[in-house]
Amino acid sequence: MGLKFALRMSVKHIQVFSDSQLIVNQVNRAYETKDEVLKKYLEKVQSLISLFDDFSLTHVPREENQVADQLTKRGFPDFHQHQTFEKPSYECSEIQSSDQTPCWIDRIINYLKNVIHPSNQQEAKKLRLECAKYVLISDELYRRSYAKPHTKCLRPGEAQEVMKVIHQGEYGTHARGRSLVIRILRQGFFWPNIHKDAQTFVEKCPQCQYYADMQRQPVVCGGFVVWGLDILRPMSAAIWSYKWVLVAVDYFTK
Ligand SMILES: [Zn+2]
């Protein structure tokens, strides 16, 4: 799983450390793998390793693996990625999307795989320039980024799902406009009409529209419809020697 993420981030040279002596020796072919299931995992790992320019796997005893342990505990939010497999990873040749309706992604993939060659020279040049922004990694399309990790290209159905989770999901804050787009890009996703689609999505979000209508209603009454003042008694050890706390509440509606 970690190797897949590294490939998606366009890592070419990687040094892997593991505290499992068994796995290290099996991958490095020091031990023979007899178990049929483990053989399948090993095959999968070897095919992923072949995609790196440079790969090494070293055994680190558990007690010496404290740096990695600390990193996982402390965490770097931007690099946290989780993936759930519905079946053993050796059975997933690639993580396929259920949404396979032909879309902009296929046109670029077909060009990168040399399936299409526009006969019109101008069209061919345009397509070549457009496709230069993308790269195929394990048959999945990513938009190149030189300063940051590549972003995964999404089909329209997948884009809707991602917007739903980021905008309305459990940790969604109903972000809109540029803020919503930045969140989507930060999560590592991309599609060409991202700004327009994000705006349309927010316009259709029932909660956003409900509160937008409320905000458009004129405020009928001014301030001080109801107000209250609480005085808290002298504080013994308040900051900067302040003794009294006054809490004023001003209600705009009754
Ligand atoms: Zn919303």
mmCIF file of C-alpha atoms and ligand atoms in Angstrom:
data_model
loop_
_atom_site.group_PDB
_atom_site.id
_atom_site.type_symbol
_atom_site.label_atom_id
_atom_site.label_comp_id
_atom_site.label_asym_id
_atom_site.label_seq_id
_atom_site.Cartn_x
_atom_site.Cartn_y
_atom_site.Cartn_z
ATOM 1 C CA MET A 1 0.000 0.000 0.000
ATOM 2 C CA GLY A 2 2.822 2.372 0.898
ATOM 3 C CA LEU A 3 4.561 1.581 -2.381
ATOM 4 C CA LYS A 4 1.449 2.553 -4.335
ATOM 5 C CA PHE A 5 1.267 5.879 -2.556
ATOM 6 C CA ALA A 6 4.947 6.477 -3.216
ATOM 7 C CA LEU A 7 4.415 5.745 -6.928
ATOM 8 C CA ARG A 8 1.494 8.132 -7.039
ATOM 9 C CA MET A 9 3.756 10.814 -5.595
ATOM 10 C CA SER A 10 6.172 10.109 -8.472
ATOM 11 C CA VAL A 11 8.867 8.796 -6.153
ATOM 12 C CA LYS A 12 11.622 7.215 -8.252
ATOM 13 C CA HIS A 13 14.187 6.282 -5.606
ATOM 14 C CA ILE A 14 13.037 4.734 -2.361
ATOM 15 C CA GLN A 15 14.629 3.124 0.673
ATOM 16 C CA VAL A 16 12.191 1.029 2.664
ATOM 17 C CA PHE A 17 12.788 -0.112 6.231
ATOM 18 C CA SER A 18 10.720 -2.798 7.885
ATOM 19 C CA ASP A 19 10.904 -4.450 11.275
ATOM 20 C CA SER A 20 9.592 -7.706 9.845
ATOM 21 C CA GLN A 21 12.586 -9.880 9.149
ATOM 22 C CA LEU A 22 10.392 -12.442 7.420
ATOM 23 C CA ILE A 23 8.978 -9.976 4.898
ATOM 24 C CA VAL A 24 12.362 -8.352 4.241
ATOM 25 C CA ASN A 25 14.003 -11.697 3.554
ATOM 26 C CA GLN A 26 11.153 -12.918 1.388
ATOM 27 C CA VAL A 27 11.111 -9.771 -0.728
ATOM 28 C CA ASN A 28 14.911 -9.793 -0.982
ATOM 29 C CA ARG A 29 14.692 -13.494 -1.974
ATOM 30 C CA ALA A 30 16.840 -14.599 0.968
ATOM 31 C CA TYR A 31 13.969 -16.819 2.102
ATOM 32 C CA GLU A 32 11.854 -18.940 -0.174
ATOM 33 C CA THR A 33 8.120 -18.196 -0.030
ATOM 34 C CA LYS A 34 6.063 -21.358 0.108
ATOM 35 C CA ASP A 35 2.691 -20.158 1.273
ATOM 36 C CA GLU A 36 0.365 -19.672 -1.726
ATOM 37 C CA VAL A 37 -1.231 -16.477 -0.411
ATOM 38 C CA LEU A 38 2.132 -14.963 0.503
ATOM 39 C CA LYS A 39 3.387 -15.865 -2.974
ATOM 40 C CA LYS A 40 0.614 -13.744 -4.476
ATOM 41 C CA TYR A 41 1.501 -10.818 -2.213
ATOM 42 C CA LEU A 42 5.145 -11.229 -3.146
ATOM 43 C CA GLU A 43 4.313 -11.156 -6.863
ATOM 44 C CA LYS A 44 2.327 -7.975 -6.349
ATOM 45 C CA VAL A 45 5.162 -6.370 -4.395
ATOM 46 C CA GLN A 46 7.746 -7.347 -7.017
ATOM 47 C CA SER A 47 5.650 -5.822 -9.793
ATOM 48 C CA LEU A 48 5.395 -2.564 -7.815
ATOM 49 C CA ILE A 49 9.122 -2.570 -7.021
ATOM 50 C CA SER A 50 9.887 -2.843 -10.730
ATOM 51 C CA LEU A 51 8.224 0.560 -11.260
ATOM 52 C CA PHE A 52 10.874 2.355 -9.173
ATOM 53 C CA ASP A 53 14.242 3.345 -10.636
ATOM 54 C CA ASP A 54 15.917 2.465 -7.399
ATOM 55 C CA PHE A 55 14.556 0.353 -4.538
ATOM 56 C CA SER A 56 16.040 -1.115 -1.388
ATOM 57 C CA LEU A 57 14.474 -2.916 1.546
ATOM 58 C CA THR A 58 16.346 -3.142 4.823
ATOM 59 C CA HIS A 59 15.479 -4.848 8.066
ATOM 60 C CA VAL A 60 15.417 -2.646 11.169
ATOM 61 C CA PRO A 61 14.870 -4.307 14.545
ATOM 62 C CA ARG A 62 11.721 -3.070 16.224
ATOM 63 C CA GLU A 63 13.625 -1.356 19.059
ATOM 64 C CA GLU A 64 15.639 0.627 16.499
ATOM 65 C CA ASN A 65 12.599 1.697 14.538
ATOM 66 C CA GLN A 66 11.701 4.513 16.921
ATOM 67 C CA VAL A 67 11.987 7.328 14.368
ATOM 68 C CA ALA A 68 9.295 5.777 12.180
ATOM 69 C CA ASP A 69 7.158 5.053 15.241
ATOM 70 C CA GLN A 70 7.418 8.668 16.362
ATOM 71 C CA LEU A 71 6.558 9.951 12.911
ATOM 72 C CA THR A 72 3.402 7.842 12.796
ATOM 73 C CA LYS A 73 2.375 9.064 16.238
ATOM 74 C CA ARG A 74 3.173 12.719 15.655
ATOM 75 C CA GLY A 75 1.776 12.623 12.172
ATOM 76 C CA PHE A 76 2.005 14.916 9.210
ATOM 77 C CA PRO A 77 -1.609 15.580 8.265
ATOM 78 C CA ASP A 78 -0.856 16.442 4.641
ATOM 79 C CA PHE A 79 0.817 13.097 4.122
ATOM 80 C CA HIS A 80 -1.800 10.982 5.823
ATOM 81 C CA GLN A 81 -3.535 8.787 3.319
ATOM 82 C CA HIS A 82 -5.806 5.885 3.987
ATOM 83 C CA GLN A 83 -7.028 3.261 1.632
ATOM 84 C CA THR A 84 -9.520 0.504 2.258
ATOM 85 C CA PHE A 85 -9.323 -2.682 0.267
ATOM 86 C CA GLU A 86 -12.489 -4.695 -0.164
ATOM 87 C CA LYS A 87 -10.470 -7.741 -1.092
ATOM 88 C CA PRO A 88 -6.821 -8.754 -0.664
ATOM 89 C CA SER A 89 -4.576 -6.270 -2.453
ATOM 90 C CA TYR A 90 -3.023 -9.025 -4.598
ATOM 91 C CA GLU A 91 -6.437 -9.517 -6.172
ATOM 92 C CA CYS A 92 -6.764 -5.819 -7.035
ATOM 93 C CA SER A 93 -4.742 -5.383 -10.186
ATOM 94 C CA GLU A 94 -5.638 -1.710 -9.975
ATOM 95 C CA ILE A 95 -8.158 0.204 -7.973
ATOM 96 C CA GLN A 96 -10.830 0.493 -10.586
ATOM 97 C CA SER A 97 -13.579 3.010 -10.446
ATOM 98 C CA SER A 98 -17.115 1.842 -10.982
ATOM 99 C CA ASP A 99 -17.726 4.985 -13.006
ATOM 100 C CA GLN A 100 -16.280 4.044 -16.372
ATOM 101 C CA THR A 101 -18.403 6.222 -18.638
ATOM 102 C CA PRO A 102 -16.100 7.593 -21.355
ATOM 103 C CA CYS A 103 -14.969 11.098 -20.421
ATOM 104 C CA TRP A 104 -12.075 13.564 -20.792
ATOM 105 C CA ILE A 105 -9.762 11.141 -18.960
ATOM 106 C CA ASP A 106 -10.098 8.486 -21.685
ATOM 107 C CA ARG A 107 -9.146 10.936 -24.449
ATOM 108 C CA ILE A 108 -5.882 11.758 -22.650
ATOM 109 C CA ILE A 109 -5.160 8.149 -21.677
ATOM 110 C CA ASN A 110 -5.764 7.067 -25.281
ATOM 111 C CA TYR A 111 -3.309 9.672 -26.502
ATOM 112 C CA LEU A 112 -0.679 8.757 -23.904
ATOM 113 C CA LYS A 113 -1.087 5.097 -24.846
ATOM 114 C CA ASN A 114 -0.767 5.987 -28.532
ATOM 115 C CA VAL A 115 -4.287 4.841 -29.306
ATOM 116 C CA ILE A 116 -5.304 8.087 -31.007
ATOM 117 C CA HIS A 117 -3.324 10.269 -33.386
ATOM 118 C CA PRO A 118 -5.265 13.236 -34.731
ATOM 119 C CA SER A 119 -4.606 13.610 -38.464
ATOM 120 C CA ASN A 120 -5.130 17.347 -38.306
ATOM 121 C CA GLN A 121 -1.729 18.864 -37.422
ATOM 122 C CA GLN A 122 -3.138 21.719 -35.404
ATOM 123 C CA GLU A 123 -5.377 19.405 -33.447
ATOM 124 C CA ALA A 124 -2.484 17.020 -32.849
ATOM 125 C CA LYS A 125 -0.330 19.859 -31.498
ATOM 126 C CA LYS A 126 -3.120 21.055 -29.225
ATOM 127 C CA LEU A 127 -3.647 17.548 -27.850
ATOM 128 C CA ARG A 128 0.103 17.022 -27.389
ATOM 129 C CA LEU A 129 0.394 20.214 -25.334
ATOM 130 C CA GLU A 130 -2.657 19.328 -23.278
ATOM 131 C CA CYS A 131 -1.493 15.782 -22.610
ATOM 132 C CA ALA A 132 1.983 16.954 -21.551
ATOM 133 C CA LYS A 133 0.365 18.098 -18.311
ATOM 134 C CA TYR A 134 -0.588 14.523 -17.426
ATOM 135 C CA VAL A 135 1.168 11.286 -16.612
ATOM 136 C CA LEU A 136 -0.001 7.689 -16.464
ATOM 137 C CA ILE A 137 0.996 5.774 -13.347
ATOM 138 C CA SER A 138 -0.139 2.165 -13.097
ATOM 139 C CA ASP A 139 -2.791 2.919 -15.738
ATOM 140 C CA GLU A 140 -4.249 5.772 -13.713
ATOM 141 C CA LEU A 141 -4.120 9.346 -14.879
ATOM 142 C CA TYR A 142 -2.433 12.039 -12.780
ATOM 143 C CA ARG A 143 -1.942 15.711 -13.449
ATOM 144 C CA ARG A 144 1.722 16.599 -13.214
ATOM 145 C CA SER A 145 2.859 18.919 -10.504
ATOM 146 C CA TYR A 146 6.485 19.814 -10.009
ATOM 147 C CA ALA A 147 6.354 21.401 -6.581
ATOM 148 C CA LYS A 148 3.701 19.151 -5.047
ATOM 149 C CA PRO A 149 2.607 15.526 -5.401
ATOM 150 C CA HIS A 150 0.722 14.774 -8.605
ATOM 151 C CA THR A 151 -3.045 15.007 -8.339
ATOM 152 C CA LYS A 152 -5.274 12.104 -9.333
ATOM 153 C CA CYS A 153 -7.636 12.811 -12.210
ATOM 154 C CA LEU A 154 -11.260 12.033 -11.485
ATOM 155 C CA ARG A 155 -14.170 11.081 -13.700
ATOM 156 C CA PRO A 156 -17.377 13.164 -13.345
ATOM 157 C CA GLY A 157 -19.065 10.622 -11.028
ATOM 158 C CA GLU A 158 -15.981 10.359 -8.818
ATOM 159 C CA ALA A 159 -15.689 14.154 -8.738
ATOM 160 C CA GLN A 160 -19.246 14.419 -7.419
ATOM 161 C CA GLU A 161 -18.473 11.885 -4.682
ATOM 162 C CA VAL A 162 -15.327 13.742 -3.640
ATOM 163 C CA MET A 163 -17.152 17.089 -3.524
ATOM 164 C CA LYS A 164 -19.892 15.503 -1.447
ATOM 165 C CA VAL A 165 -17.425 14.144 1.116
ATOM 166 C CA ILE A 166 -15.279 17.285 1.308
ATOM 167 C CA HIS A 167 -18.190 19.746 1.321
ATOM 168 C CA GLN A 168 -20.905 17.891 3.237
ATOM 169 C CA GLY A 169 -19.197 14.869 4.778
ATOM 170 C CA GLU A 170 -18.561 14.137 8.423
ATOM 171 C CA TYR A 171 -15.737 16.677 8.567
ATOM 172 C CA GLY A 172 -17.171 18.865 5.823
ATOM 173 C CA THR A 173 -17.551 22.507 6.711
ATOM 174 C CA HIS A 174 -19.676 23.447 3.694
ATOM 175 C CA ALA A 175 -16.686 25.278 2.275
ATOM 176 C CA ARG A 176 -17.449 27.114 -0.931
ATOM 177 C CA GLY A 177 -15.690 28.830 -3.815
ATOM 178 C CA ARG A 178 -11.910 28.876 -3.808
ATOM 179 C CA SER A 179 -11.732 27.355 -0.353
ATOM 180 C CA LEU A 180 -13.589 24.235 -1.526
ATOM 181 C CA VAL A 181 -11.376 23.917 -4.613
ATOM 182 C CA ILE A 182 -8.199 24.242 -2.518
ATOM 183 C CA ARG A 183 -9.431 21.509 -0.188
ATOM 184 C CA ILE A 184 -10.107 19.181 -3.122
ATOM 185 C CA LEU A 185 -6.666 19.832 -4.628
ATOM 186 C CA ARG A 186 -5.007 19.342 -1.224
ATOM 187 C CA GLN A 187 -6.628 15.955 -0.967
ATOM 188 C CA GLY A 188 -4.847 15.130 -4.223
ATOM 189 C CA PHE A 189 -7.693 15.254 -6.754
ATOM 190 C CA PHE A 190 -8.109 17.107 -10.019
ATOM 191 C CA TRP A 191 -10.484 17.531 -12.957
ATOM 192 C CA PRO A 192 -10.588 20.327 -15.532
ATOM 193 C CA ASN A 193 -13.827 22.126 -14.598
ATOM 194 C CA ILE A 194 -13.154 21.953 -10.880
ATOM 195 C CA HIS A 195 -14.004 25.643 -10.145
ATOM 196 C CA LYS A 196 -17.250 25.620 -12.113
ATOM 197 C CA ASP A 197 -18.346 22.221 -10.764
ATOM 198 C CA ALA A 198 -17.587 23.259 -7.181
ATOM 199 C CA GLN A 199 -19.740 26.345 -7.616
ATOM 200 C CA THR A 200 -22.615 24.342 -9.141
ATOM 201 C CA PHE A 201 -22.332 21.793 -6.336
ATOM 202 C CA VAL A 202 -22.606 24.481 -3.641
ATOM 203 C CA GLU A 203 -25.552 26.060 -5.444
ATOM 204 C CA LYS A 204 -27.349 22.704 -5.229
ATOM 205 C CA CYS A 205 -26.416 21.974 -1.600
ATOM 206 C CA PRO A 206 -29.704 22.171 0.377
ATOM 207 C CA GLN A 207 -28.075 23.372 3.605
ATOM 208 C CA CYS A 208 -26.020 26.089 1.868
ATOM 209 C CA GLN A 209 -29.126 27.324 0.080
ATOM 210 C CA TYR A 210 -31.170 27.280 3.280
ATOM 211 C CA TYR A 211 -28.684 29.494 5.125
ATOM 212 C CA ALA A 212 -28.075 31.649 2.060
ATOM 213 C CA ASP A 213 -31.828 32.450 1.983
ATOM 214 C CA MET A 214 -31.750 33.317 5.667
ATOM 215 C CA GLN A 215 -28.829 35.673 5.189
ATOM 216 C CA ARG A 216 -30.624 37.467 2.361
ATOM 217 C CA GLN A 217 -33.620 38.234 4.582
ATOM 218 C CA PRO A 218 -33.491 41.796 5.884
ATOM 219 C CA VAL A 219 -32.839 42.200 9.572
ATOM 220 C CA VAL A 220 -36.156 43.574 10.745
ATOM 221 C CA CYS A 221 -35.045 44.823 14.107
ATOM 222 C CA GLY A 222 -31.876 46.591 15.094
ATOM 223 C CA GLY A 223 -29.690 45.802 18.050
ATOM 224 C CA PHE A 224 -30.661 45.835 21.707
ATOM 225 C CA VAL A 225 -33.993 44.052 21.259
ATOM 226 C CA VAL A 226 -32.962 42.057 24.273
ATOM 227 C CA TRP A 227 -29.743 42.454 26.076
ATOM 228 C CA GLY A 228 -28.204 41.264 29.234
ATOM 229 C CA LEU A 229 -25.177 42.008 31.337
ATOM 230 C CA ASP A 230 -23.558 39.662 33.775
ATOM 231 C CA ILE A 231 -20.933 40.745 36.243
ATOM 232 C CA LEU A 232 -18.716 38.057 37.619
ATOM 233 C CA ARG A 233 -17.405 38.611 41.084
ATOM 234 C CA PRO A 234 -13.801 39.670 41.725
ATOM 235 C CA MET A 235 -11.358 37.118 40.440
ATOM 236 C CA SER A 236 -8.528 36.267 42.779
ATOM 237 C CA ALA A 237 -5.831 35.390 40.224
ATOM 238 C CA ALA A 238 -6.885 36.859 36.912
ATOM 239 C CA ILE A 239 -4.372 37.660 34.199
ATOM 240 C CA TRP A 240 -2.931 41.230 34.199
ATOM 241 C CA SER A 241 -4.517 41.793 37.650
ATOM 242 C CA TYR A 242 -8.003 42.238 36.211
ATOM 243 C CA LYS A 243 -10.647 41.682 38.885
ATOM 244 C CA TRP A 244 -14.044 41.897 37.214
ATOM 245 C CA VAL A 245 -15.530 40.138 34.197
ATOM 246 C CA LEU A 246 -18.481 41.693 32.426
ATOM 247 C CA VAL A 247 -20.342 39.585 29.868
ATOM 248 C CA ALA A 248 -22.698 41.529 27.612
ATOM 249 C CA VAL A 249 -25.119 39.706 25.291
ATOM 250 C CA ASP A 250 -26.993 41.597 22.612
ATOM 251 C CA TYR A 251 -29.819 39.695 20.851
ATOM 252 C CA PHE A 252 -30.897 40.770 17.403
ATOM 253 C CA THR A 253 -34.189 38.889 17.565
ATOM 254 C CA LYS A 254 -36.628 38.275 20.380
HETATM 255 ZN ZN ZN B 1 -23.372 23.089 1.675
#
